[in-house]
PDB file of C-alpha atoms in Angstrom:
ATOM      1  CA  MET A   1     156.658 -33.674 -68.394  1.00 74.00           C
ATOM      2  CA  SER A   2     158.548 -33.110 -64.938  1.00 89.00           C
ATOM      3  CA  PHE A   3     158.073 -35.386 -61.819  1.00 96.00           C
ATOM      4  CA  GLU A   4     158.796 -35.357 -58.015  1.00 97.00           C
ATOM      5  CA  LEU A   5     160.203 -38.198 -56.087  1.00 98.00           C
ATOM      6  CA  VAL A   6     157.104 -39.996 -54.677  1.00 97.00           C
ATOM      7  CA  GLU A   7     158.929 -40.766 -51.524  1.00 97.00           C
ATOM      8  CA  LEU A   8     162.491 -40.116 -50.064  1.00 97.00           C
ATOM      9  CA  PRO A   9     165.389 -42.485 -51.212  1.00 98.00           C
ATOM     10  CA  ALA A  10     165.668 -45.300 -48.946  1.00 98.00           C
ATOM     11  CA  LEU A  11     169.115 -44.376 -47.551  1.00 98.00           C
ATOM     12  CA  SER A  12     168.114 -40.648 -46.977  1.00 98.00           C
ATOM     13  CA  ARG A  13     165.628 -41.829 -44.229  1.00 98.00           C
ATOM     14  CA  PHE A  14     166.705 -40.683 -40.700  1.00 97.00           C
ATOM     15  CA  THR A  15     164.751 -40.145 -37.317  1.00 97.00           C
ATOM     16  CA  VAL A  16     167.428 -39.813 -34.608  1.00 97.00           C
ATOM     17  CA  ASP A  17     168.818 -36.462 -33.535  1.00 97.00           C
ATOM     18  CA  ARG A  18     172.550 -36.473 -34.655  1.00 93.00           C
ATOM     19  CA  GLN A  19     173.387 -34.353 -31.537  1.00 89.00           C
ATOM     20  CA  GLU A  20     176.678 -32.628 -32.794  1.00 95.00           C
ATOM     21  CA  PRO A  21     177.093 -30.921 -29.518  1.00 95.00           C
ATOM     22  CA  LEU A  22     176.517 -34.115 -27.648  1.00 96.00           C
ATOM     23  CA  ARG A  23     179.755 -35.892 -29.259  1.00 97.00           C
ATOM     24  CA  GLY A  24     182.151 -34.044 -27.060  1.00 96.00           C
ATOM     25  CA  ASP A  25     180.007 -34.080 -23.876  1.00 97.00           C
ATOM     26  CA  VAL A  26     181.704 -36.511 -21.792  1.00 96.00           C
ATOM     27  CA  GLN A  27     179.303 -36.237 -18.806  1.00 97.00           C
ATOM     28  CA  ARG A  28     175.991 -36.540 -20.804  1.00 97.00           C
ATOM     29  CA  ILE A  29     177.538 -39.509 -22.678  1.00 97.00           C
ATOM     30  CA  ALA A  30     178.162 -41.174 -19.494  1.00 97.00           C
ATOM     31  CA  GLN A  31     174.741 -40.690 -18.288  1.00 97.00           C
ATOM     32  CA  LEU A  32     173.146 -42.143 -21.550  1.00 97.00           C
ATOM     33  CA  TRP A  33     175.485 -44.947 -21.763  1.00 98.00           C
ATOM     34  CA  PRO A  34     173.691 -47.523 -19.308  1.00 98.00           C
ATOM     35  CA  LYS A  35     170.759 -47.349 -21.471  1.00 98.00           C
ATOM     36  CA  ALA A  36     172.267 -46.955 -24.961  1.00 98.00           C
ATOM     37  CA  ARG A  37     172.017 -49.227 -27.796  1.00 98.00           C
ATOM     38  CA  VAL A  38     174.858 -50.689 -29.835  1.00 98.00           C
ATOM     39  CA  LEU A  39     174.959 -51.666 -33.489  1.00 98.00           C
ATOM     40  CA  THR A  40     177.782 -53.895 -34.547  1.00 97.00           C
ATOM     41  CA  VAL A  41     179.144 -53.728 -38.054  1.00 97.00           C
ATOM     42  CA  ASP A  42     181.475 -56.245 -39.571  1.00 95.00           C
ATOM     43  CA  ALA A  43     184.519 -55.767 -41.928  1.00 91.00           C
ATOM     44  CA  ARG A  44     182.299 -56.481 -44.985  1.00 91.00           C
ATOM     45  CA  GLY A  45     179.651 -53.788 -43.926  1.00 95.00           C
ATOM     46  CA  ARG A  46     177.106 -56.196 -42.626  1.00 95.00           C
ATOM     47  CA  THR A  47     174.996 -55.967 -39.578  1.00 97.00           C
ATOM     48  CA  LEU A  48     172.526 -58.253 -37.915  1.00 97.00           C
ATOM     49  CA  VAL A  49     168.877 -57.739 -38.986  1.00 97.00           C
ATOM     50  CA  ALA A  50     165.615 -60.042 -38.405  1.00 97.00           C
ATOM     51  CA  ASP A  51     162.228 -60.154 -38.966  1.00 98.00           C
ATOM     52  CA  GLN A  52     162.629 -60.387 -42.945  1.00 97.00           C
ATOM     53  CA  ALA A  53     165.475 -57.777 -42.624  1.00 96.00           C
ATOM     54  CA  SER A  54     162.980 -55.418 -41.381  1.00 97.00           C
ATOM     55  CA  ARG A  55     164.465 -54.760 -37.920  1.00 97.00           C
ATOM     56  CA  LEU A  56     168.287 -54.036 -36.679  1.00 98.00           C
ATOM     57  CA  VAL A  57     169.323 -56.349 -34.035  1.00 98.00           C
ATOM     58  CA  ASP A  58     171.148 -54.047 -31.694  1.00 97.00           C
ATOM     59  CA  ARG A  59     172.638 -54.967 -28.298  1.00 98.00           C
ATOM     60  CA  PRO A  60     172.723 -53.238 -24.904  1.00 98.00           C
ATOM     61  CA  ALA A  61     175.503 -50.913 -24.328  1.00 98.00           C
ATOM     62  CA  THR A  62     176.528 -52.364 -21.227  1.00 97.00           C
ATOM     63  CA  GLU A  63     177.640 -55.602 -22.792  1.00 97.00           C
ATOM     64  CA  PHE A  64     180.620 -53.581 -24.281  1.00 97.00           C
ATOM     65  CA  GLY A  65     181.724 -52.200 -21.125  1.00 97.00           C
ATOM     66  CA  ASP A  66     181.331 -49.260 -18.494  1.00 97.00           C
ATOM     67  CA  GLY A  67     181.913 -46.680 -21.333  1.00 97.00           C
ATOM     68  CA  PRO A  68     181.961 -46.620 -25.288  1.00 98.00           C
ATOM     69  CA  PRO A  69     184.785 -48.253 -26.684  1.00 97.00           C
ATOM     70  CA  ASP A  70     187.471 -46.492 -28.543  1.00 96.00           C
ATOM     71  CA  THR A  71     186.479 -47.487 -31.846  1.00 97.00           C
ATOM     72  CA  ALA A  72     182.833 -46.918 -31.004  1.00 98.00           C
ATOM     73  CA  VAL A  73     180.854 -44.002 -33.025  1.00 98.00           C
ATOM     74  CA  LEU A  74     177.828 -42.064 -31.662  1.00 98.00           C
ATOM     75  CA  LEU A  75     174.775 -42.150 -34.384  1.00 98.00           C
ATOM     76  CA  GLY A  76     172.415 -40.026 -32.257  1.00 97.00           C
ATOM     77  CA  GLU A  77     169.820 -39.803 -29.801  1.00 97.00           C
ATOM     78  CA  GLN A  78     165.957 -40.517 -29.735  1.00 97.00           C
ATOM     79  CA  ASP A  79     163.611 -40.531 -26.895  1.00 96.00           C
ATOM     80  CA  GLY A  80     166.341 -40.401 -24.153  1.00 95.00           C
ATOM     81  CA  VAL A  81     168.163 -43.453 -25.916  1.00 97.00           C
ATOM     82  CA  ALA A  82     171.717 -43.050 -27.550  1.00 98.00           C
ATOM     83  CA  TYR A  83     172.638 -45.247 -30.528  1.00 98.00           C
ATOM     84  CA  TRP A  84     176.169 -46.247 -31.100  1.00 98.00           C
ATOM     85  CA  ALA A  85     177.892 -48.526 -33.516  1.00 98.00           C
ATOM     86  CA  VAL A  86     181.105 -50.606 -32.928  1.00 98.00           C
ATOM     87  CA  PRO A  87     183.071 -52.415 -35.836  1.00 97.00           C
ATOM     88  CA  LEU A  88     184.081 -55.729 -35.439  1.00 95.00           C
ATOM     89  CA  THR A  89     187.502 -56.776 -35.595  1.00 80.00           C
ATOM     90  CA  GLU A  90     187.616 -59.969 -37.217  1.00 63.00           C
ATOM     91  CA  ASP A  91     188.696 -60.501 -40.890  1.00 54.00           C
ATOM     92  CA  GLU A  92     189.251 -56.657 -40.880  1.00 43.00           C
ATOM     93  CA  THR A  93     191.362 -56.879 -43.725  1.00 37.00           C
ATOM     94  CA  ASP A  94     188.339 -58.237 -45.938  1.00 45.00           C
ATOM     95  CA  VAL A  95     186.462 -55.203 -46.867  1.00 40.00           C
ATOM     96  CA  SER A  96     186.105 -55.329 -50.590  1.00 43.00           C
ATOM     97  CA  ALA A  97     182.868 -56.607 -52.164  1.00 41.00           C
ATOM     98  CA  PRO A  98     182.656 -59.880 -53.915  1.00 42.00           C
ATOM     99  CA  THR A  99     181.781 -59.615 -57.685  1.00 38.00           C
ATOM    100  CA  GLY A 100     178.048 -58.760 -58.264  1.00 42.00           C
ATOM    101  CA  ARG A 101     177.345 -57.874 -54.583  1.00 49.00           C
ATOM    102  CA  ALA A 102     175.385 -54.829 -55.533  1.00 54.00           C
ATOM    103  CA  TRP A 103     172.715 -57.117 -57.219  1.00 61.00           C
ATOM    104  CA  PHE A 104     172.815 -59.640 -54.541  1.00 65.00           C
ATOM    105  CA  ASN A 105     169.532 -60.738 -53.353  1.00 78.00           C
ATOM    106  CA  PRO A 106     169.466 -62.786 -49.901  1.00 88.00           C
ATOM    107  CA  GLU A 107     167.146 -65.211 -48.802  1.00 91.00           C
ATOM    108  CA  LEU A 108     165.543 -63.455 -45.982  1.00 95.00           C
ATOM    109  CA  THR A 109     164.699 -64.971 -42.491  1.00 95.00           C
ATOM    110  CA  ASP A 110     162.815 -64.067 -39.384  1.00 96.00           C
ATOM    111  CA  GLU A 111     165.846 -65.346 -37.653  1.00 96.00           C
ATOM    112  CA  PRO A 112     168.927 -62.818 -37.152  1.00 95.00           C
ATOM    113  CA  GLN A 113     171.234 -62.854 -40.258  1.00 95.00           C
ATOM    114  CA  TRP A 114     174.362 -60.834 -41.265  1.00 96.00           C
ATOM    115  CA  LEU A 115     173.177 -58.637 -44.468  1.00 96.00           C
ATOM    116  CA  ASP A 116     174.897 -55.409 -45.939  1.00 96.00           C
ATOM    117  CA  LEU A 117     173.161 -51.909 -46.657  1.00 96.00           C
ATOM    118  CA  ARG A 118     172.758 -52.604 -50.143  1.00 95.00           C
ATOM    119  CA  ALA A 119     170.664 -55.633 -49.546  1.00 95.00           C
ATOM    120  CA  VAL A 120     168.668 -54.296 -46.551  1.00 96.00           C
ATOM    121  CA  GLY A 121     168.438 -50.619 -46.865  1.00 97.00           C
ATOM    122  CA  ALA A 122     165.259 -50.457 -48.505  1.00 97.00           C
ATOM    123  CA  LEU A 123     163.577 -53.058 -46.270  1.00 97.00           C
ATOM    124  CA  LEU A 124     164.608 -51.456 -42.619  1.00 98.00           C
ATOM    125  CA  ASP A 125     162.257 -48.847 -41.095  1.00 97.00           C
ATOM    126  CA  ASP A 126     163.252 -45.253 -41.168  1.00 97.00           C
ATOM    127  CA  THR A 127     165.174 -45.302 -37.986  1.00 97.00           C
ATOM    128  CA  GLY A 128     167.013 -48.528 -38.840  1.00 98.00           C
ATOM    129  CA  ALA A 129     167.974 -47.422 -42.452  1.00 98.00           C
ATOM    130  CA  GLY A 130     169.354 -44.188 -41.182  1.00 98.00           C
ATOM    131  CA  LEU A 131     171.431 -45.644 -38.256  1.00 98.00           C
ATOM    132  CA  PHE A 132     172.976 -48.363 -40.527  1.00 98.00           C
ATOM    133  CA  THR A 133     173.999 -45.870 -43.306  1.00 98.00           C
ATOM    134  CA  SER A 134     175.411 -43.536 -41.016  1.00 98.00           C
ATOM    135  CA  ALA A 135     177.531 -46.424 -39.449  1.00 98.00           C
ATOM    136  CA  VAL A 136     178.742 -47.819 -42.611  1.00 98.00           C
ATOM    137  CA  ALA A 137     179.710 -44.323 -43.847  1.00 98.00           C
ATOM    138  CA  LEU A 138     181.744 -43.685 -40.784  1.00 98.00           C
ATOM    139  CA  PHE A 139     183.394 -46.794 -40.772  1.00 98.00           C
ATOM    140  CA  HIS A 140     184.569 -46.722 -44.054  1.00 97.00           C
ATOM    141  CA  TRP A 141     185.984 -43.340 -43.484  1.00 97.00           C
ATOM    142  CA  HIS A 142     187.667 -44.535 -40.310  1.00 97.00           C
ATOM    143  CA  ARG A 143     189.561 -47.391 -42.315  1.00 95.00           C
ATOM    144  CA  SER A 144     190.902 -44.825 -44.686  1.00 96.00           C
ATOM    145  CA  ALA A 145     191.835 -42.019 -42.485  1.00 97.00           C
ATOM    146  CA  ARG A 146     194.315 -43.842 -39.968  1.00 97.00           C
ATOM    147  CA  PHE A 147     197.313 -41.592 -41.105  1.00 98.00           C
ATOM    148  CA  CYS A 148     197.421 -37.793 -41.364  1.00 98.00           C
ATOM    149  CA  ALA A 149     197.163 -36.351 -44.670  1.00 95.00           C
ATOM    150  CA  MET A 150     199.643 -33.662 -43.678  1.00 97.00           C
ATOM    151  CA  CYS A 151     202.329 -35.390 -41.858  1.00 98.00           C
ATOM    152  CA  GLY A 152     201.756 -38.959 -42.254  1.00 98.00           C
ATOM    153  CA  GLY A 153     201.365 -39.401 -38.453  1.00 98.00           C
ATOM    154  CA  PRO A 154     198.907 -41.766 -36.809  1.00 98.00           C
ATOM    155  CA  THR A 155     195.572 -40.700 -36.100  1.00 98.00           C
ATOM    156  CA  GLU A 156     193.194 -41.597 -33.481  1.00 98.00           C
ATOM    157  CA  SER A 157     189.361 -41.302 -33.136  1.00 98.00           C
ATOM    158  CA  ILE A 158     187.759 -38.306 -31.116  1.00 98.00           C
ATOM    159  CA  LYS A 159     184.452 -36.603 -30.735  1.00 97.00           C
ATOM    160  CA  SER A 160     182.720 -39.882 -30.350  1.00 98.00           C
ATOM    161  CA  GLY A 161     183.909 -40.978 -33.867  1.00 98.00           C
ATOM    162  CA  TRP A 162     183.228 -37.935 -35.636  1.00 98.00           C
ATOM    163  CA  ALA A 163     186.664 -36.629 -36.160  1.00 98.00           C
ATOM    164  CA  ARG A 164     190.466 -37.874 -35.950  1.00 98.00           C
ATOM    165  CA  VAL A 165     193.109 -36.196 -34.700  1.00 98.00           C
ATOM    166  CA  CYS A 166     196.998 -36.753 -35.578  1.00 98.00           C
ATOM    167  CA  GLU A 167     199.306 -37.853 -32.849  1.00 98.00           C
ATOM    168  CA  LEU A 168     202.165 -35.777 -34.290  1.00 98.00           C
ATOM    169  CA  CYS A 169     200.920 -32.477 -35.685  1.00 98.00           C
ATOM    170  CA  GLY A 170     197.760 -32.515 -33.845  1.00 98.00           C
ATOM    171  CA  ARG A 171     195.892 -31.824 -37.365  1.00 98.00           C
ATOM    172  CA  GLU A 172     192.083 -32.734 -37.290  1.00 98.00           C
ATOM    173  CA  GLU A 173     190.256 -34.424 -40.182  1.00 97.00           C
ATOM    174  CA  TYR A 174     186.545 -35.066 -40.444  1.00 97.00           C
ATOM    175  CA  PRO A 175     184.501 -37.547 -42.533  1.00 97.00           C
ATOM    176  CA  ARG A 176     184.598 -36.828 -46.255  1.00 93.00           C
ATOM    177  CA  THR A 177     181.805 -36.948 -48.647  1.00 95.00           C
ATOM    178  CA  ASP A 178     182.554 -37.189 -52.533  1.00 97.00           C
ATOM    179  CA  ALA A 179     179.605 -35.498 -54.508  1.00 98.00           C
ATOM    180  CA  ALA A 180     178.186 -37.386 -57.570  1.00 98.00           C
ATOM    181  CA  VAL A 181     175.314 -36.669 -59.658  1.00 98.00           C
ATOM    182  CA  ILE A 182     172.756 -39.198 -60.987  1.00 98.00           C
ATOM    183  CA  CYS A 183     170.499 -38.288 -63.670  1.00 98.00           C
ATOM    184  CA  LEU A 184     167.268 -39.579 -65.104  1.00 98.00           C
ATOM    185  CA  VAL A 185     167.129 -38.713 -68.841  1.00 98.00           C
ATOM    186  CA  HIS A 186     163.885 -38.733 -70.639  1.00 98.00           C
ATOM    187  CA  ASP A 187     162.310 -37.344 -73.655  1.00 98.00           C
ATOM    188  CA  GLY A 188     159.830 -35.026 -72.094  1.00 97.00           C
ATOM    189  CA  ALA A 189     156.950 -37.659 -72.922  1.00 96.00           C
ATOM    190  CA  ASP A 190     156.982 -41.572 -72.260  1.00 97.00           C
ATOM    191  CA  GLN A 191     160.423 -42.675 -72.771  1.00 98.00           C
ATOM    192  CA  VAL A 192     163.461 -42.872 -70.517  1.00 98.00           C
ATOM    193  CA  LEU A 193     167.268 -43.448 -71.360  1.00 98.00           C
ATOM    194  CA  LEU A 194     168.686 -46.279 -69.426  1.00 98.00           C
ATOM    195  CA  ALA A 195     171.944 -47.963 -69.361  1.00 98.00           C
ATOM    196  CA  ARG A 196     173.960 -51.066 -68.324  1.00 98.00           C
ATOM    197  CA  GLY A 197     177.385 -50.387 -66.967  1.00 97.00           C
ATOM    198  CA  ALA A 198     180.401 -52.215 -67.848  1.00 95.00           C
ATOM    199  CA  GLY A 199     180.604 -55.476 -65.633  1.00 92.00           C
ATOM    200  CA  TRP A 200     176.953 -55.431 -64.740  1.00 95.00           C
ATOM    201  CA  PRO A 201     174.941 -58.463 -65.120  1.00 94.00           C
ATOM    202  CA  GLU A 202     173.091 -58.808 -68.317  1.00 95.00           C
ATOM    203  CA  GLY A 203     169.553 -57.092 -68.545  1.00 96.00           C
ATOM    204  CA  ARG A 204     170.546 -54.869 -65.470  1.00 96.00           C
ATOM    205  CA  TYR A 205     169.840 -51.286 -66.333  1.00 98.00           C
ATOM    206  CA  SER A 206     169.605 -48.122 -64.429  1.00 98.00           C
ATOM    207  CA  VAL A 207     170.150 -44.244 -64.936  1.00 98.00           C
ATOM    208  CA  LEU A 208     173.387 -42.368 -65.488  1.00 98.00           C
ATOM    209  CA  ALA A 209     175.643 -41.173 -62.907  1.00 98.00           C
ATOM    210  CA  GLY A 210     179.302 -39.997 -62.518  1.00 98.00           C
ATOM    211  CA  PHE A 211     181.531 -37.929 -59.907  1.00 98.00           C
ATOM    212  CA  VAL A 212     181.769 -34.232 -59.835  1.00 98.00           C
ATOM    213  CA  GLU A 213     185.079 -32.706 -60.674  1.00 98.00           C
ATOM    214  CA  ALA A 214     187.013 -29.956 -58.927  1.00 97.00           C
ATOM    215  CA  GLY A 215     185.562 -26.541 -59.912  1.00 98.00           C
ATOM    216  CA  GLU A 216     182.502 -27.975 -61.469  1.00 98.00           C
ATOM    217  CA  SER A 217     178.946 -27.349 -60.817  1.00 98.00           C
ATOM    218  CA  LEU A 218     176.421 -30.223 -60.146  1.00 98.00           C
ATOM    219  CA  GLU A 219     174.421 -29.131 -63.336  1.00 98.00           C
ATOM    220  CA  ALA A 220     177.324 -28.762 -65.410  1.00 98.00           C
ATOM    221  CA  CYS A 221     178.410 -32.449 -64.259  1.00 98.00           C
ATOM    222  CA  VAL A 222     175.155 -33.460 -65.404  1.00 98.00           C
ATOM    223  CA  ALA A 223     175.366 -32.230 -68.620  1.00 98.00           C
ATOM    224  CA  ARG A 224     179.085 -33.331 -68.995  1.00 98.00           C
ATOM    225  CA  GLU A 225     178.735 -36.798 -67.647  1.00 98.00           C
ATOM    226  CA  ILE A 226     175.525 -37.742 -69.958  1.00 98.00           C
ATOM    227  CA  VAL A 227     177.678 -36.481 -73.210  1.00 98.00           C
ATOM    228  CA  GLU A 228     180.619 -38.457 -72.078  1.00 98.00           C
ATOM    229  CA  GLU A 229     178.836 -41.752 -71.344  1.00 98.00           C
ATOM    230  CA  VAL A 230     176.005 -41.838 -74.097  1.00 98.00           C
ATOM    231  CA  GLY A 231     176.816 -39.090 -76.360  1.00 98.00           C
ATOM    232  CA  VAL A 232     173.618 -37.037 -75.831  1.00 98.00           C
ATOM    233  CA  GLU A 233     173.030 -33.538 -75.158  1.00 98.00           C
ATOM    234  CA  VAL A 234     170.538 -32.707 -72.203  1.00 98.00           C
ATOM    235  CA  GLY A 235     168.676 -29.645 -71.338  1.00 98.00           C
ATOM    236  CA  GLY A 236     165.934 -28.830 -68.724  1.00 97.00           C
ATOM    237  CA  ILE A 237     168.360 -30.169 -65.893  1.00 98.00           C
ATOM    238  CA  ARG A 238     166.247 -30.066 -62.573  1.00 98.00           C
ATOM    239  CA  TYR A 239     167.215 -30.965 -59.208  1.00 98.00           C
ATOM    240  CA  LEU A 240     165.001 -33.854 -57.619  1.00 98.00           C
ATOM    241  CA  GLY A 241     166.789 -35.116 -54.363  1.00 98.00           C
ATOM    242  CA  SER A 242     169.728 -36.697 -52.786  1.00 98.00           C
ATOM    243  CA  GLN A 243     170.992 -39.820 -50.929  1.00 98.00           C
ATOM    244  CA  PRO A 244     174.092 -40.977 -49.274  1.00 98.00           C
ATOM    245  CA  TRP A 245     175.718 -43.800 -50.841  1.00 98.00           C
ATOM    246  CA  PRO A 246     178.515 -44.936 -48.335  1.00 97.00           C
ATOM    247  CA  PHE A 247     180.215 -47.248 -50.732  1.00 94.00           C
ATOM    248  CA  PRO A 248     182.786 -45.860 -49.800  1.00 94.00           C
ATOM    249  CA  ARG A 249     181.602 -42.090 -49.213  1.00 95.00           C
ATOM    250  CA  SER A 250     179.513 -40.747 -51.922  1.00 97.00           C
ATOM    251  CA  LEU A 251     176.710 -38.464 -51.983  1.00 98.00           C
ATOM    252  CA  MET A 252     174.264 -38.863 -54.838  1.00 98.00           C
ATOM    253  CA  VAL A 253     172.744 -35.918 -55.992  1.00 98.00           C
ATOM    254  CA  GLY A 254     169.608 -36.670 -58.242  1.00 98.00           C
ATOM    255  CA  PHE A 255     168.456 -34.639 -61.271  1.00 98.00           C
ATOM    256  CA  GLU A 256     166.195 -35.255 -64.261  1.00 98.00           C
ATOM    257  CA  ALA A 257     167.022 -33.900 -67.732  1.00 98.00           C
ATOM    258  CA  VAL A 258     165.482 -34.109 -71.293  1.00 98.00           C
ATOM    259  CA  ALA A 259     167.002 -35.298 -74.353  1.00 98.00           C
ATOM    260  CA  ASP A 260     166.061 -35.972 -78.078  1.00 98.00           C
ATOM    261  CA  PRO A 261     165.517 -39.965 -78.311  1.00 98.00           C
ATOM    262  CA  THR A 262     166.313 -39.755 -82.194  1.00 98.00           C
ATOM    263  CA  ASP A 263     170.061 -38.229 -81.166  1.00 97.00           C
ATOM    264  CA  PRO A 264     172.534 -41.393 -81.856  1.00 98.00           C
ATOM    265  CA  LEU A 265     173.823 -43.063 -78.812  1.00 98.00           C
ATOM    266  CA  ARG A 266     177.600 -43.193 -78.503  1.00 98.00           C
ATOM    267  CA  LEU A 267     178.741 -45.257 -75.681  1.00 98.00           C
ATOM    268  CA  ALA A 268     181.723 -44.572 -73.382  1.00 98.00           C
ATOM    269  CA  ASP A 269     184.208 -47.462 -73.985  1.00 97.00           C
ATOM    270  CA  GLY A 270     184.919 -49.467 -70.923  1.00 95.00           C
ATOM    271  CA  GLU A 271     182.004 -47.497 -69.053  1.00 97.00           C
ATOM    272  CA  ILE A 272     178.661 -48.157 -70.700  1.00 98.00           C
ATOM    273  CA  ALA A 273     178.148 -51.618 -72.182  1.00 98.00           C
ATOM    274  CA  GLN A 274     174.350 -50.942 -73.289  1.00 98.00           C
ATOM    275  CA  ALA A 275     171.889 -47.932 -73.638  1.00 98.00           C
ATOM    276  CA  ARG A 276     168.668 -47.887 -74.829  1.00 98.00           C
ATOM    277  CA  TRP A 277     165.187 -45.816 -74.702  1.00 98.00           C
ATOM    278  CA  VAL A 278     162.512 -47.508 -72.738  1.00 98.00           C
ATOM    279  CA  SER A 279     158.666 -46.983 -72.677  1.00 98.00           C
ATOM    280  CA  ARG A 280     157.170 -46.104 -69.422  1.00 98.00           C
ATOM    281  CA  ALA A 281     154.745 -48.783 -69.688  1.00 98.00           C
ATOM    282  CA  ASP A 282     157.717 -51.295 -69.963  1.00 98.00           C
ATOM    283  CA  VAL A 283     159.298 -49.532 -66.797  1.00 98.00           C
ATOM    284  CA  ARG A 284     155.830 -49.815 -65.178  1.00 98.00           C
ATOM    285  CA  GLN A 285     155.736 -53.662 -65.852  1.00 98.00           C
ATOM    286  CA  ALA A 286     159.261 -54.084 -64.757  1.00 98.00           C
ATOM    287  CA  LEU A 287     158.774 -52.269 -61.473  1.00 98.00           C
ATOM    288  CA  ALA A 288     155.579 -54.448 -60.688  1.00 97.00           C
ATOM    289  CA  GLU A 289     156.894 -57.762 -61.857  1.00 97.00           C
ATOM    290  CA  PRO A 290     160.883 -57.917 -61.828  1.00 95.00           C
ATOM    291  CA  GLY A 291     161.934 -60.072 -64.593  1.00 94.00           C
ATOM    292  CA  SER A 292     158.517 -60.012 -66.529  1.00 97.00           C
ATOM    293  CA  VAL A 293     160.031 -57.776 -69.169  1.00 97.00           C
ATOM    294  CA  PRO A 294     162.932 -59.305 -71.392  1.00 96.00           C
ATOM    295  CA  ASP A 295     166.359 -57.876 -70.805  1.00 96.00           C
ATOM    296  CA  LEU A 296     165.021 -55.288 -68.420  1.00 98.00           C
ATOM    297  CA  LEU A 297     166.102 -55.566 -64.647  1.00 97.00           C
ATOM    298  CA  LEU A 298     166.026 -52.122 -62.710  1.00 97.00           C
ATOM    299  CA  ALA A 299     168.061 -50.630 -60.060  1.00 94.00           C
ATOM    300  CA  PRO A 300     167.684 -52.145 -56.639  1.00 93.00           C
ATOM    301  CA  GLY A 301     165.315 -50.641 -54.083  1.00 96.00           C
ATOM    302  CA  ALA A 302     168.004 -49.347 -51.883  1.00 96.00           C
ATOM    303  CA  SER A 303     169.601 -46.790 -54.726  1.00 97.00           C
ATOM    304  CA  ILE A 304     168.125 -43.382 -55.579  1.00 98.00           C
ATOM    305  CA  ALA A 305     168.378 -44.603 -58.858  1.00 98.00           C
ATOM    306  CA  TYR A 306     165.097 -46.748 -58.030  1.00 98.00           C
ATOM    307  CA  ARG A 307     163.404 -44.093 -56.582  1.00 98.00           C
ATOM    308  CA  MET A 308     163.726 -41.887 -59.642  1.00 98.00           C
ATOM    309  CA  ILE A 309     162.759 -44.533 -61.922  1.00 98.00           C
ATOM    310  CA  GLN A 310     159.573 -45.274 -59.592  1.00 98.00           C
ATOM    311  CA  SER A 311     158.557 -41.835 -59.532  1.00 98.00           C
ATOM    312  CA  TRP A 312     159.132 -40.925 -63.345  1.00 98.00           C
ATOM    313  CA  ALA A 313     157.130 -44.253 -64.100  1.00 98.00           C
ATOM    314  CA  ALA A 314     154.248 -42.909 -61.677  1.00 97.00           C
ATOM    315  CA  VAL A 315     153.321 -39.842 -63.837  1.00 96.00           C
ATOM    316  CA  GLY A 316     150.477 -39.780 -66.152  1.00 84.00           C
TER     317      GLY A 316
END
């Protein structure tokens, strides 16, 4: 019983034109700057949101000077307005996530508050979600690409933040993306295989995922990762959709696959704390009323895992 995603994953939404040719057009950038809007992102990946985290709080570009700062990145253009992002410099070394941050549920207010993409990615509108996702991804990359991978020389940002060039050898580098697969395994009927990662809160379950290795296809990675993580052979591997996951630079490629629920589960030591088959009825209940099904809290709304589970639960 195959299924399709009922909606785009939250962080796959994007409405502005990315405008690759604009990134090097100095004259056009100068023309657009006076009316441009700027998103600020702090060293912990947070930005200002308001109205119950449904709206980004951006600022007029003119507050940042007569032109884009050297650290600014161009996110795109829409209806004649250019959108930029600027990293804040305070606490710049404090970029690690606190324990449990992926499951943090903040108390939302109508007033502006600093929140990260995991917390608000599913709450923002399509434009805001796309802008914030791109900004977080780019700033993660800039922090890790300050020195040339070829000669070790310092690099500087060029092309409106979409490339860096080495000051010594002239080598250009572009934002990197790591491919990862994420797969919802079901029995072809009314059961889904969910797992709790090592270090996750008790009762928190999601679908299985892993990084693609060098020389490996996406489908081969799905089959390998599921065997490695829970010891189950799968078939019927089928693509569902994808979503950027800039923590720090992943692209999650979603699949479904079918397995036999009578096969014994063998959990990867140190990776998977628990795994279990769950009925569609229990998943529906857990989605409708989080916390109402004992020992079953599902993936948060900003993740493609949530959209995959939601879509599978909607079948039938």
